[in-house]
Short mmCIF file of C-alpha atoms in Angstrom, two decimals:
data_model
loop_
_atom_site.label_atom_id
_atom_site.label_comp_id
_atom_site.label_asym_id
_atom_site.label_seq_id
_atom_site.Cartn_x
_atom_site.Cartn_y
_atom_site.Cartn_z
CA UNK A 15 -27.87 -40.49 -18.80
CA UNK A 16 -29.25 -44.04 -18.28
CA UNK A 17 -31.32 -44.71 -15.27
CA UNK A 18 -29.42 -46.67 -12.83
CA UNK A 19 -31.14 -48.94 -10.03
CA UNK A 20 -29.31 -49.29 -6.47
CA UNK A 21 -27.93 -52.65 -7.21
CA UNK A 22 -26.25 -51.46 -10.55
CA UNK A 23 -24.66 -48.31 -8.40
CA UNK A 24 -23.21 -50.62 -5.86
CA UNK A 25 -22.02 -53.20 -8.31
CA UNK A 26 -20.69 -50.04 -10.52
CA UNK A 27 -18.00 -48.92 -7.65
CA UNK A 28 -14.35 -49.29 -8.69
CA UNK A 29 -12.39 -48.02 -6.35
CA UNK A 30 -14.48 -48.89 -2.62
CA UNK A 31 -14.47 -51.97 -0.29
CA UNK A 32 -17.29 -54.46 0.63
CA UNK A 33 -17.79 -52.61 3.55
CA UNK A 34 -18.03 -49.15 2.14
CA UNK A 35 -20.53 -50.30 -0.62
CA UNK A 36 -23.03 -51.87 1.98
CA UNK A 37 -22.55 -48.57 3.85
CA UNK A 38 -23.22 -46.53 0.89
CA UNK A 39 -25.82 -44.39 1.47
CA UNK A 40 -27.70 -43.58 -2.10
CA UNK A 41 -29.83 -40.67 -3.43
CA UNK A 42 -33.42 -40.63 -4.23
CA UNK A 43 -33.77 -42.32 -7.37
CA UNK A 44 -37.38 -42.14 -8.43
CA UNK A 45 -36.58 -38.86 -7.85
CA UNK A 46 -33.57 -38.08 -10.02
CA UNK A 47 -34.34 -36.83 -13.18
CA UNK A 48 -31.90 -38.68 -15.57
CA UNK A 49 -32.01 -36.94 -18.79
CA UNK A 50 -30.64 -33.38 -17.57
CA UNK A 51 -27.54 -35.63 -15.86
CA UNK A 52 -24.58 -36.19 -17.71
CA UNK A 53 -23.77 -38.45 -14.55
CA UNK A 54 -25.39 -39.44 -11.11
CA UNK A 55 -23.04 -37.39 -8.00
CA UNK A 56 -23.94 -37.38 -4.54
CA UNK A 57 -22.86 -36.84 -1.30
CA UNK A 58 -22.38 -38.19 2.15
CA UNK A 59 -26.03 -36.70 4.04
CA UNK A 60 -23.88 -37.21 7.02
CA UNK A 61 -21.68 -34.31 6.27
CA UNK A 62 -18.67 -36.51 5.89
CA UNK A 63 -16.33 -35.59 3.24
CA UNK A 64 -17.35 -39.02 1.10
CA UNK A 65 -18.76 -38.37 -2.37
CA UNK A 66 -19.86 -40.85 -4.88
CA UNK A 67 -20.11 -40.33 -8.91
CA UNK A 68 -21.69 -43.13 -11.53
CA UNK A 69 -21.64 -42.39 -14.83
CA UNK A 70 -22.47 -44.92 -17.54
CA UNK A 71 -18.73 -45.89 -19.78
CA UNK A 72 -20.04 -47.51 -22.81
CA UNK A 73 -22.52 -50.14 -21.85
CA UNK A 74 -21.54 -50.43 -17.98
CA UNK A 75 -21.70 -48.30 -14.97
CA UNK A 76 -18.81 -46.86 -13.27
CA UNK A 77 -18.97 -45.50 -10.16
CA UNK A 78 -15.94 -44.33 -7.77
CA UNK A 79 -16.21 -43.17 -4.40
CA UNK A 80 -14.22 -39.49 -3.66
CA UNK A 81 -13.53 -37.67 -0.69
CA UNK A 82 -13.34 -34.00 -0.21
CA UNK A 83 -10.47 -32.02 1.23
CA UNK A 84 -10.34 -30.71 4.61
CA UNK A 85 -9.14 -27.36 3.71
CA UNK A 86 -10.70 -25.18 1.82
CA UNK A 87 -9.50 -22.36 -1.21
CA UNK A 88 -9.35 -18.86 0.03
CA UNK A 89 -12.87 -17.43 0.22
CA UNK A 90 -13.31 -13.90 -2.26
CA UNK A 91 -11.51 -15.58 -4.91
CA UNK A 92 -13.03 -17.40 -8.15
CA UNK A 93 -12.42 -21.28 -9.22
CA UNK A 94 -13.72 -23.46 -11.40
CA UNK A 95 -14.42 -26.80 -11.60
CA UNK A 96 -12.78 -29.47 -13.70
CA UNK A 97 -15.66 -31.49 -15.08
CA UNK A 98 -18.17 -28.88 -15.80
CA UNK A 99 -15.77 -25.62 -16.30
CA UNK A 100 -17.85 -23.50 -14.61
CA UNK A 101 -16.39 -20.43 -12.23
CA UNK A 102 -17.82 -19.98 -8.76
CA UNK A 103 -17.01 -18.71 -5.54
CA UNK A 104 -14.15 -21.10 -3.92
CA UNK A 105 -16.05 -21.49 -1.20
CA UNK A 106 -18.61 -24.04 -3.88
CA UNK A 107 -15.52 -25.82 -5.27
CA UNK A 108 -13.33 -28.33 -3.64
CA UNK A 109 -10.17 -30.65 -3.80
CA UNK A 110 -11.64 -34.05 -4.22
CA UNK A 111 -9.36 -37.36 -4.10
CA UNK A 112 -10.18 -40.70 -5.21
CA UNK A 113 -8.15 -43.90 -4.77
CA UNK A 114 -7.53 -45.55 -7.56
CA UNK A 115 -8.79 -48.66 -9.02
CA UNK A 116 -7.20 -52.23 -7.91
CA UNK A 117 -4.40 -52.75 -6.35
CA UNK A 118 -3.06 -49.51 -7.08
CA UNK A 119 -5.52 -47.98 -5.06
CA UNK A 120 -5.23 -50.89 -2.40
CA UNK A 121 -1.44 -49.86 -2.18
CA UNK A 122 -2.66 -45.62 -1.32
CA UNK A 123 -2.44 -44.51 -4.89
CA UNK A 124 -5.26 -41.78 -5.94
CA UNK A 125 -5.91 -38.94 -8.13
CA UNK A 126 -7.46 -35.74 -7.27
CA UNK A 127 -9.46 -32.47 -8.98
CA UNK A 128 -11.39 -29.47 -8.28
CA UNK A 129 -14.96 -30.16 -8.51
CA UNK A 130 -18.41 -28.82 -7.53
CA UNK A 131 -18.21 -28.81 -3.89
CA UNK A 132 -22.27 -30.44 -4.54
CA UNK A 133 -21.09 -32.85 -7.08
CA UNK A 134 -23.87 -31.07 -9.63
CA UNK A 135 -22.69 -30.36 -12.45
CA UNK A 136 -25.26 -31.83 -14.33
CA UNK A 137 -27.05 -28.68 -12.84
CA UNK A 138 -24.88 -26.70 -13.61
CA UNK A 139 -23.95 -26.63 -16.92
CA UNK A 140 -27.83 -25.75 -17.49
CA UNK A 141 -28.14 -22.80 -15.53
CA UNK A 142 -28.56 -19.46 -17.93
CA UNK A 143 -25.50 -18.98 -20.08
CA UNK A 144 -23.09 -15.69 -20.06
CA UNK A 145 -24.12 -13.12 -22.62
CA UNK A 146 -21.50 -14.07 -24.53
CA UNK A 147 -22.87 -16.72 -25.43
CA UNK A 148 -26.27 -16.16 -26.32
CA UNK A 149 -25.69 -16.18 -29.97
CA UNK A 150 -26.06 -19.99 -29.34
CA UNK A 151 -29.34 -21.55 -28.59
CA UNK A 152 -29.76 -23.12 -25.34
CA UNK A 153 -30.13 -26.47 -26.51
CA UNK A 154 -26.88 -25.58 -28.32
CA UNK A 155 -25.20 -24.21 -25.45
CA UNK A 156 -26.43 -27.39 -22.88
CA UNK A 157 -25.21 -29.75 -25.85
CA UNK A 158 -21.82 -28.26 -26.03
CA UNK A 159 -21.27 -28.07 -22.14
CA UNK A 160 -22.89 -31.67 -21.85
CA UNK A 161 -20.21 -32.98 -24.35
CA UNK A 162 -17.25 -31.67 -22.72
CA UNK A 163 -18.61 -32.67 -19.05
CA UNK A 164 -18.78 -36.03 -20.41
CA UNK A 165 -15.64 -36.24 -22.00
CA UNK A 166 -13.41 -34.64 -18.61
CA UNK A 167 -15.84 -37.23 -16.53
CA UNK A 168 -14.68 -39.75 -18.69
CA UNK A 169 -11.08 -38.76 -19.01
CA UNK A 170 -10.90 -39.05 -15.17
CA UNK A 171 -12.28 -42.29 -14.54
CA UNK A 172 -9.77 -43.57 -17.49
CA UNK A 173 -7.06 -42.47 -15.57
CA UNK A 174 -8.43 -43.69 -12.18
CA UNK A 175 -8.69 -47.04 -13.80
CA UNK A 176 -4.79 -47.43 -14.80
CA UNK A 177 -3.15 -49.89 -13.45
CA UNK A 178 0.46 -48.42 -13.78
#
């Protein structure tokens, strides 16, 4: 991923008002190491249920601000997250919504997954692969799990986007 400066991330946001993006709080950036991140996710330090995701969508930014369920899945089962694929405890994934883009997310519309309850996928996908897969090297395996993270990312700010 690109590096991204504060003023890019709050021009980037899609789907939040003037008053949310002055609000905003951001990550540490000099600290953020941006090529092991597919995309830049954060959350509220605040423990609000706010989330915020930037990911770069050809030449520009997008960022969209999403907002984690109350409830929770049962604990002792397994889920998995949308963007990165990668089964954990339920208690490390949750429901996240988003409003959408415009004035279909002015009029209540959103869209909602299952993601890393963290927002790290980035993180994750890196972490020691299954012995299944070490026939692949890790560079292979990172590759492959960077390219479909990228492409569900991407899928879901496409349809956050639509207008219809």
């Amino acid at each position: 991923m690109r590096e991204l400066t504060a003023e890019q991330i709050r021009e980037s946001m899609v789907n939040a008002t003037e008053a949310e993006i002055e609000k905003m709080p951001l990550p540490g950036l000099y600290e953020t190491l941006w090529d092991e991140r597919e995309y830049l996710g954060w959350r509220d330090p605040d423990g609000s249920p706010r989330g915020y995701i930037v990911h770069w969508v050809d030449d520009r930014p997008v960022g969209f601000i999403v907002r984690a369920a109350s409830s929770t899945l049962r604990s002792g089962i397994g889920a998995m997250c949308s963007f990165c694929h990668t089964p954990q405890p339920s208690t490390q994934v949750l429901m996240f919504s988003a409003p959408k883009g415009g004035a279909a997310g002015r009029d209540g519309n959103t869209i909602g997954t299952y993601l890393c309850a963290d927002l790290a996928c980035s993180m994750m996908i890196r972490m020691l692969p299954a012995t299944s897969e070490l026939t692949f090297s890790r560079t292979e395996i990172v590759a492959r799990r960077s390219a479909g993270l990228t492409e569900r990312l991407q899928r879901f700010t496409a349809n956050l986007l639509k207008t219809a």
